[in-house]
mmCIF file of C-alpha atoms in Angstrom:
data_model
loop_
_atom_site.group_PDB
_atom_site.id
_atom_site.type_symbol
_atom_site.label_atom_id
_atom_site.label_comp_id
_atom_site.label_asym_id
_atom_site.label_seq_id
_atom_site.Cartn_x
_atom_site.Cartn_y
_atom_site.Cartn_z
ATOM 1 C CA UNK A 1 7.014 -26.181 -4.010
ATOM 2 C CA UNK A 2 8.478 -26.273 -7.433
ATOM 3 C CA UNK A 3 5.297 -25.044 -9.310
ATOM 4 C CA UNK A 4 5.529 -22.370 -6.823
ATOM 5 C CA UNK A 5 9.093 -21.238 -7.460
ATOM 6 C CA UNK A 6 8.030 -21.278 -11.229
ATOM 7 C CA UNK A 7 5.192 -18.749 -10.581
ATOM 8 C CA UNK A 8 7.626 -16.250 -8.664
ATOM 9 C CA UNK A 9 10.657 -16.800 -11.358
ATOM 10 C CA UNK A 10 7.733 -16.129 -13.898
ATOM 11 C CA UNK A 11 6.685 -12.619 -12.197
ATOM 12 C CA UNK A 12 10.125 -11.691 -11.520
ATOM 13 C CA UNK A 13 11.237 -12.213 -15.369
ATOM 14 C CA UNK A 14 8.290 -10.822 -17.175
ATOM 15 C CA UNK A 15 7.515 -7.684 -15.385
ATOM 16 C CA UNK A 16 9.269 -4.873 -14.324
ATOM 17 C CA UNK A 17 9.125 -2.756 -11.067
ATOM 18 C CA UNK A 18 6.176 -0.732 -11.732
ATOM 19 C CA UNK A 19 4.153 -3.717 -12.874
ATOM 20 C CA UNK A 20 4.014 -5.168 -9.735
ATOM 21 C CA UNK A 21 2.054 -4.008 -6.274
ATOM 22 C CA UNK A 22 4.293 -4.599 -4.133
ATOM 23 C CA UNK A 23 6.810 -2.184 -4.945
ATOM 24 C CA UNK A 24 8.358 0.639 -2.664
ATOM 25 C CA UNK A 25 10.763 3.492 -3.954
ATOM 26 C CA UNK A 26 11.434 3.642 0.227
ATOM 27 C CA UNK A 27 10.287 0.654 2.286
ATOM 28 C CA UNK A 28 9.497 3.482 4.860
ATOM 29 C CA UNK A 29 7.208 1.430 7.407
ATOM 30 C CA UNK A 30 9.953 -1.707 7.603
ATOM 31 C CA UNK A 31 12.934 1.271 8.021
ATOM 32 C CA UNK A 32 10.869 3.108 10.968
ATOM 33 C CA UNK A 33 9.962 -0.755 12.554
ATOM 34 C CA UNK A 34 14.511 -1.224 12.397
ATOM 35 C CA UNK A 35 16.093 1.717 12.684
ATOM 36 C CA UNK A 36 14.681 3.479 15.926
ATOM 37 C CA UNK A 37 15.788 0.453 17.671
ATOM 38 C CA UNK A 38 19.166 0.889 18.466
ATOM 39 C CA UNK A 39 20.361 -2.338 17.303
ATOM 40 C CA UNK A 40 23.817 -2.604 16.513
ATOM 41 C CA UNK A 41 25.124 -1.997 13.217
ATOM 42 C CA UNK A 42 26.639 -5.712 13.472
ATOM 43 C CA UNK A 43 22.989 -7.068 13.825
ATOM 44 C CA UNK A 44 22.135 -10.089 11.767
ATOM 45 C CA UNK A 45 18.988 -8.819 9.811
ATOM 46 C CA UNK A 46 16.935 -11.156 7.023
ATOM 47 C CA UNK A 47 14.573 -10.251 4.795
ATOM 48 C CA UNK A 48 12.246 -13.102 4.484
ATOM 49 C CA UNK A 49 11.261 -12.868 0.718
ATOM 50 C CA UNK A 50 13.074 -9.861 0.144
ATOM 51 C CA UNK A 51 12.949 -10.219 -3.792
ATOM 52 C CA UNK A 52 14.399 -6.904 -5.448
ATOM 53 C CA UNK A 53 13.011 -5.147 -2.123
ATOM 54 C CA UNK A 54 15.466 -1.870 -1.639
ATOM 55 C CA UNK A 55 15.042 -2.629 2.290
ATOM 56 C CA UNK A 56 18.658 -3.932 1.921
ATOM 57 C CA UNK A 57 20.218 -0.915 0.371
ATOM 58 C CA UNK A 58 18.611 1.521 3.063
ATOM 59 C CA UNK A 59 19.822 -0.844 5.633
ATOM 60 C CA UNK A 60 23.515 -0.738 3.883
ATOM 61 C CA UNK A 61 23.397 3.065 3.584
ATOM 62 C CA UNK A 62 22.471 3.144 7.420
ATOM 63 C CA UNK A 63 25.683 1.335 8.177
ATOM 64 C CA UNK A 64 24.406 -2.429 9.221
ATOM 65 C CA UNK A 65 26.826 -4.453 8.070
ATOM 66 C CA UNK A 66 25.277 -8.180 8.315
ATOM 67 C CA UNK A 67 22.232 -8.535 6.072
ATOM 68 C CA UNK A 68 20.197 -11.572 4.342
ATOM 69 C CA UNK A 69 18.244 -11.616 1.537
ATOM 70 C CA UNK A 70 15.923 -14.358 1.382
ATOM 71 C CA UNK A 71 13.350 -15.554 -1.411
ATOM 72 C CA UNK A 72 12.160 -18.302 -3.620
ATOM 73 C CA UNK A 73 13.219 -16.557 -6.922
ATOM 74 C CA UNK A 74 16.763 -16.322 -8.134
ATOM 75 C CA UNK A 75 15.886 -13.707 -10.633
ATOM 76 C CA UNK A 76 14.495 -11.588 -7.888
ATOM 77 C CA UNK A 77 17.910 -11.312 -6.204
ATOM 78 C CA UNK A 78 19.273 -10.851 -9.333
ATOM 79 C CA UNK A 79 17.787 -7.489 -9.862
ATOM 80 C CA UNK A 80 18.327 -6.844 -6.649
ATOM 81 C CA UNK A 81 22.430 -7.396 -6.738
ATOM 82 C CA UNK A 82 22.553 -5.925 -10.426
ATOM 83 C CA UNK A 83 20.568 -2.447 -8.910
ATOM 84 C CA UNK A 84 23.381 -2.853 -5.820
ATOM 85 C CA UNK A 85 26.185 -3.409 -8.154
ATOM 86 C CA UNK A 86 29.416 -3.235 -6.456
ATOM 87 C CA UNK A 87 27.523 -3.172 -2.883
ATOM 88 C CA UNK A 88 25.860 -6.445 -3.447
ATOM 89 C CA UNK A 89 28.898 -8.177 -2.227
ATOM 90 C CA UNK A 90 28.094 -6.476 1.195
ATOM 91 C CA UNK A 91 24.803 -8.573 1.351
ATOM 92 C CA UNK A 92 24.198 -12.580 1.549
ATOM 93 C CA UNK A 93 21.690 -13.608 -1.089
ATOM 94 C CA UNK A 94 19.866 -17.239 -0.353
ATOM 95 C CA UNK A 95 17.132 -18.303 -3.280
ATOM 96 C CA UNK A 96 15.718 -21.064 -0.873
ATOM 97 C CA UNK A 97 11.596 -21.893 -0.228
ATOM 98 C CA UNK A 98 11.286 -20.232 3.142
ATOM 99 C CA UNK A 99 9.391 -23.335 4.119
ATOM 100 C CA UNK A 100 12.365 -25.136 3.870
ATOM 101 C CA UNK A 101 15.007 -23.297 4.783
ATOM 102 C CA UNK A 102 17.719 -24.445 7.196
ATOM 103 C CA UNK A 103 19.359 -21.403 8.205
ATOM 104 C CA UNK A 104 23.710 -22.002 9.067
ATOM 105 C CA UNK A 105 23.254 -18.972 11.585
ATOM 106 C CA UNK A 106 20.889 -17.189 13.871
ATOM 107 C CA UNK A 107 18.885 -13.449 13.178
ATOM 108 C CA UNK A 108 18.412 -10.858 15.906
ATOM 109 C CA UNK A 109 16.178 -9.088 12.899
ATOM 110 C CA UNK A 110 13.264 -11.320 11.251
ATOM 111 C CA UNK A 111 11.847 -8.837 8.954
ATOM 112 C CA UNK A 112 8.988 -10.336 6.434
ATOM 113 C CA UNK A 113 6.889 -8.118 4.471
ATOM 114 C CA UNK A 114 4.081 -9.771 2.483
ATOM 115 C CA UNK A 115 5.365 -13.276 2.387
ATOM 116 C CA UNK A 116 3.921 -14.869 5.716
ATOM 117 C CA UNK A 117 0.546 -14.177 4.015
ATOM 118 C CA UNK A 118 0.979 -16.209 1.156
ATOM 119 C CA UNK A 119 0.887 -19.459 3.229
ATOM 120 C CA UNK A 120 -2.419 -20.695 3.461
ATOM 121 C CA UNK A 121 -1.963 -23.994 4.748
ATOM 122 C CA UNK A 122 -1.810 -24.722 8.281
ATOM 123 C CA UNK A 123 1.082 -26.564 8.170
ATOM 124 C CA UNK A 124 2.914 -24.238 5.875
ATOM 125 C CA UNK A 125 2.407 -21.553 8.999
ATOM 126 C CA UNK A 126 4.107 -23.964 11.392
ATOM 127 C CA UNK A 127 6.676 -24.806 9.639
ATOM 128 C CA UNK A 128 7.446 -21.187 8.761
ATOM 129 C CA UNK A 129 6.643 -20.317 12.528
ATOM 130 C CA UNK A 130 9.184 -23.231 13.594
ATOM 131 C CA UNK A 131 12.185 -21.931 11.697
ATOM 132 C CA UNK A 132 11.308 -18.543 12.898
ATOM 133 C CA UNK A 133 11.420 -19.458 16.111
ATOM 134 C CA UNK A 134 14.467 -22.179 16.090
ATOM 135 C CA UNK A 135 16.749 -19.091 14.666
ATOM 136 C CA UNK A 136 15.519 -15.848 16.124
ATOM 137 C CA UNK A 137 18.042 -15.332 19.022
ATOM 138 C CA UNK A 138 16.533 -14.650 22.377
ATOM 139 C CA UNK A 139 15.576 -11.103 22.410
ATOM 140 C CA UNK A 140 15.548 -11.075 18.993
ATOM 141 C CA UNK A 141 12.842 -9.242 16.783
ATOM 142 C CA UNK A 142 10.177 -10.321 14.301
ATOM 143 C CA UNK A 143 8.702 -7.297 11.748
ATOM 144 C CA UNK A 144 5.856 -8.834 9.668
ATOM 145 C CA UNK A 145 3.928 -7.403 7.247
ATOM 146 C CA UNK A 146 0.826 -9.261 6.102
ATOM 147 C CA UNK A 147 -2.509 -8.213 4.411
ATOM 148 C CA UNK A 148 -5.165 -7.094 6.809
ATOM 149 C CA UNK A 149 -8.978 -8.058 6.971
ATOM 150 C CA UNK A 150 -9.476 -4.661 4.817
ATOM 151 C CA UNK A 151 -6.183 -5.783 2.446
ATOM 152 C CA UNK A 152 -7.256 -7.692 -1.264
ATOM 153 C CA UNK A 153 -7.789 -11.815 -1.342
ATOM 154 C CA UNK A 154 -5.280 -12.313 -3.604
ATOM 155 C CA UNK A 155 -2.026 -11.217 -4.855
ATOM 156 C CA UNK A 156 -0.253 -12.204 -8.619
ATOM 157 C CA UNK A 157 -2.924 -14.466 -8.894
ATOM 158 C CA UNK A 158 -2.419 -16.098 -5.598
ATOM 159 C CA UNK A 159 -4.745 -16.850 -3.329
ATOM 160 C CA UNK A 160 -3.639 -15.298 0.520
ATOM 161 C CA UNK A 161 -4.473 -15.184 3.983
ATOM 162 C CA UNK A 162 -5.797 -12.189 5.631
ATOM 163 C CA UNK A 163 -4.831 -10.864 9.371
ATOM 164 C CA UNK A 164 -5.652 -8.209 11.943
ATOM 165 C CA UNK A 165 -3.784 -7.598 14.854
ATOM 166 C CA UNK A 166 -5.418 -10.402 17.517
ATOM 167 C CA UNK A 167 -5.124 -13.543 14.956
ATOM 168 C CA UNK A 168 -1.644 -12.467 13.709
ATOM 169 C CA UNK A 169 -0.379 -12.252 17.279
ATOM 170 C CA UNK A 170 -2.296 -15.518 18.212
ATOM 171 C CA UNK A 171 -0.313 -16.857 15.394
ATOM 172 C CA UNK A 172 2.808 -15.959 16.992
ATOM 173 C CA UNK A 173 1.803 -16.211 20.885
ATOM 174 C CA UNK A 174 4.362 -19.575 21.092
ATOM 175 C CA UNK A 175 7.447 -18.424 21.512
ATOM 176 C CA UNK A 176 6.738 -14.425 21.010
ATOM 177 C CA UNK A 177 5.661 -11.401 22.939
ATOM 178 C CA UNK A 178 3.970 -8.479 20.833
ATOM 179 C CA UNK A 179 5.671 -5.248 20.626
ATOM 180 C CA UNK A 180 3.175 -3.322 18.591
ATOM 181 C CA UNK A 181 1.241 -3.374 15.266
ATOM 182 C CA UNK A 182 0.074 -0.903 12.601
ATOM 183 C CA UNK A 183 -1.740 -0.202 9.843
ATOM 184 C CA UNK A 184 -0.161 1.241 6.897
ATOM 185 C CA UNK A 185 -1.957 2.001 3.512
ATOM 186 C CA UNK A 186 0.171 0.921 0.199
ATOM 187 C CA UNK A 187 -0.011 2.803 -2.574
ATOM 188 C CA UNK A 188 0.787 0.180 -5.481
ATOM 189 C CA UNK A 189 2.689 1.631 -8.746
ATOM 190 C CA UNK A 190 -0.463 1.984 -10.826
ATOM 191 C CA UNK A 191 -2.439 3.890 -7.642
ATOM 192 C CA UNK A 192 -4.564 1.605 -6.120
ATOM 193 C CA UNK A 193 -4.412 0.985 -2.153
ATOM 194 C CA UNK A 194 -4.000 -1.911 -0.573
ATOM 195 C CA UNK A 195 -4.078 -2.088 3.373
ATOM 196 C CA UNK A 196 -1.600 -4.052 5.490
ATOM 197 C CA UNK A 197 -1.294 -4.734 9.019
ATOM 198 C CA UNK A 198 2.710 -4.118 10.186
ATOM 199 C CA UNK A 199 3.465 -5.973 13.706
ATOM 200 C CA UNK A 200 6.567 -6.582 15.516
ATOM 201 C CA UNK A 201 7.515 -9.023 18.175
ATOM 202 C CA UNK A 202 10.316 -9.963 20.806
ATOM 203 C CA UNK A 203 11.652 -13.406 21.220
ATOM 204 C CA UNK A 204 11.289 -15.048 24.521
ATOM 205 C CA UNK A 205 12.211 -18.499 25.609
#
């Protein structure tokens, strides 16, 4: 766990925005998963391995007022807060190992884009799928974003694992009930593609 937490704190203070794939001047597939669903703006919404994502700032400017940013690097949220500035206070910030996490509260908004993927060990998955499930409130919504079977092997150097819509809702057939998925087609800051399967599901109990 700690030589992965080195790798991320690595990325995150050696390279800037546009030298990394993952980055989004609008997180437009995550904001059109969230905001058509009438949630309340009181909703408790996490971004699993949100790093210096600007999902929380659309979220702020679209009036929720009860969002968590999760990840593994501290220097991620760091960025993130310094972009915010004075609007940072209006967010909670946890640097925590997802795999480990012991949330204090419960989510009616799971959102994780691109970090389920990087677990590769079956009983990284459970573990992840265990928390999800012990603090997703019943009715309660799960927005992943992984690669697909067309995405890349690999991402900063880490190995991944791939999904298409019947494995990724296998993966979360114990305790969830698939809403719908998509396919959306990244364009990375230096123009290459990389493809990605979006899916969202309902807690049931």
């Amino acid at each position: 766990m700690e030589e992965n937490k080195q790798h991320w704190e690595n990325v995150y203070n050696t390279k800037t925005p546009s030298e990394v794939s993952w980055t989004q001047d609008v997180p437009q597939t995550s904001l059109d998963f969230i905001l058509p669903g009438n949630f309340p703006k009181t909703a408790a919404i996490i971004d699993i391995g949100g790093g210096d994502s600007k999902l929380a700032d659309f979220l702020l400017e679209a009036g929720f007022t009860n969002i968590t940013v999760l990840d593994i690097s501290a220097k991620a949220l760091e960025r993130a807060q310094q972009r915010l500035g004075e609007k940072a206070g209006l967010v909670k910030w946890i640097v925590q190992d997802i795999t480990t996490f012991q949330p204090t509260t419960t989510y009616d908004i799971w959102h994780d884009r691109a970090t389920f993927h990087f677990l590769t060990a079956p009983e990284q998955i459970d573990r992840y799928l265990h928390i999800a499930r012990q603090n997703i409130n019943a009715g309660g919504y799960v927005i992943i974003g992984t690669f697909s079977t067309d995405g890349p092997e690999k991402c900063s150097g880490l190995p991944i694992k791939q999904y298409d819509e019947d494995t990724l809702t296998a993966r979360l057939s114990n305790g969830f009930e698939k809403i719908k998925c998509i396919t959306e087609n990244h364009v990375t800051p230096f123009n290459t593609t990389q493809h990605f399967l979006f899916c969202s599901f309902k807690r049931i109990r």
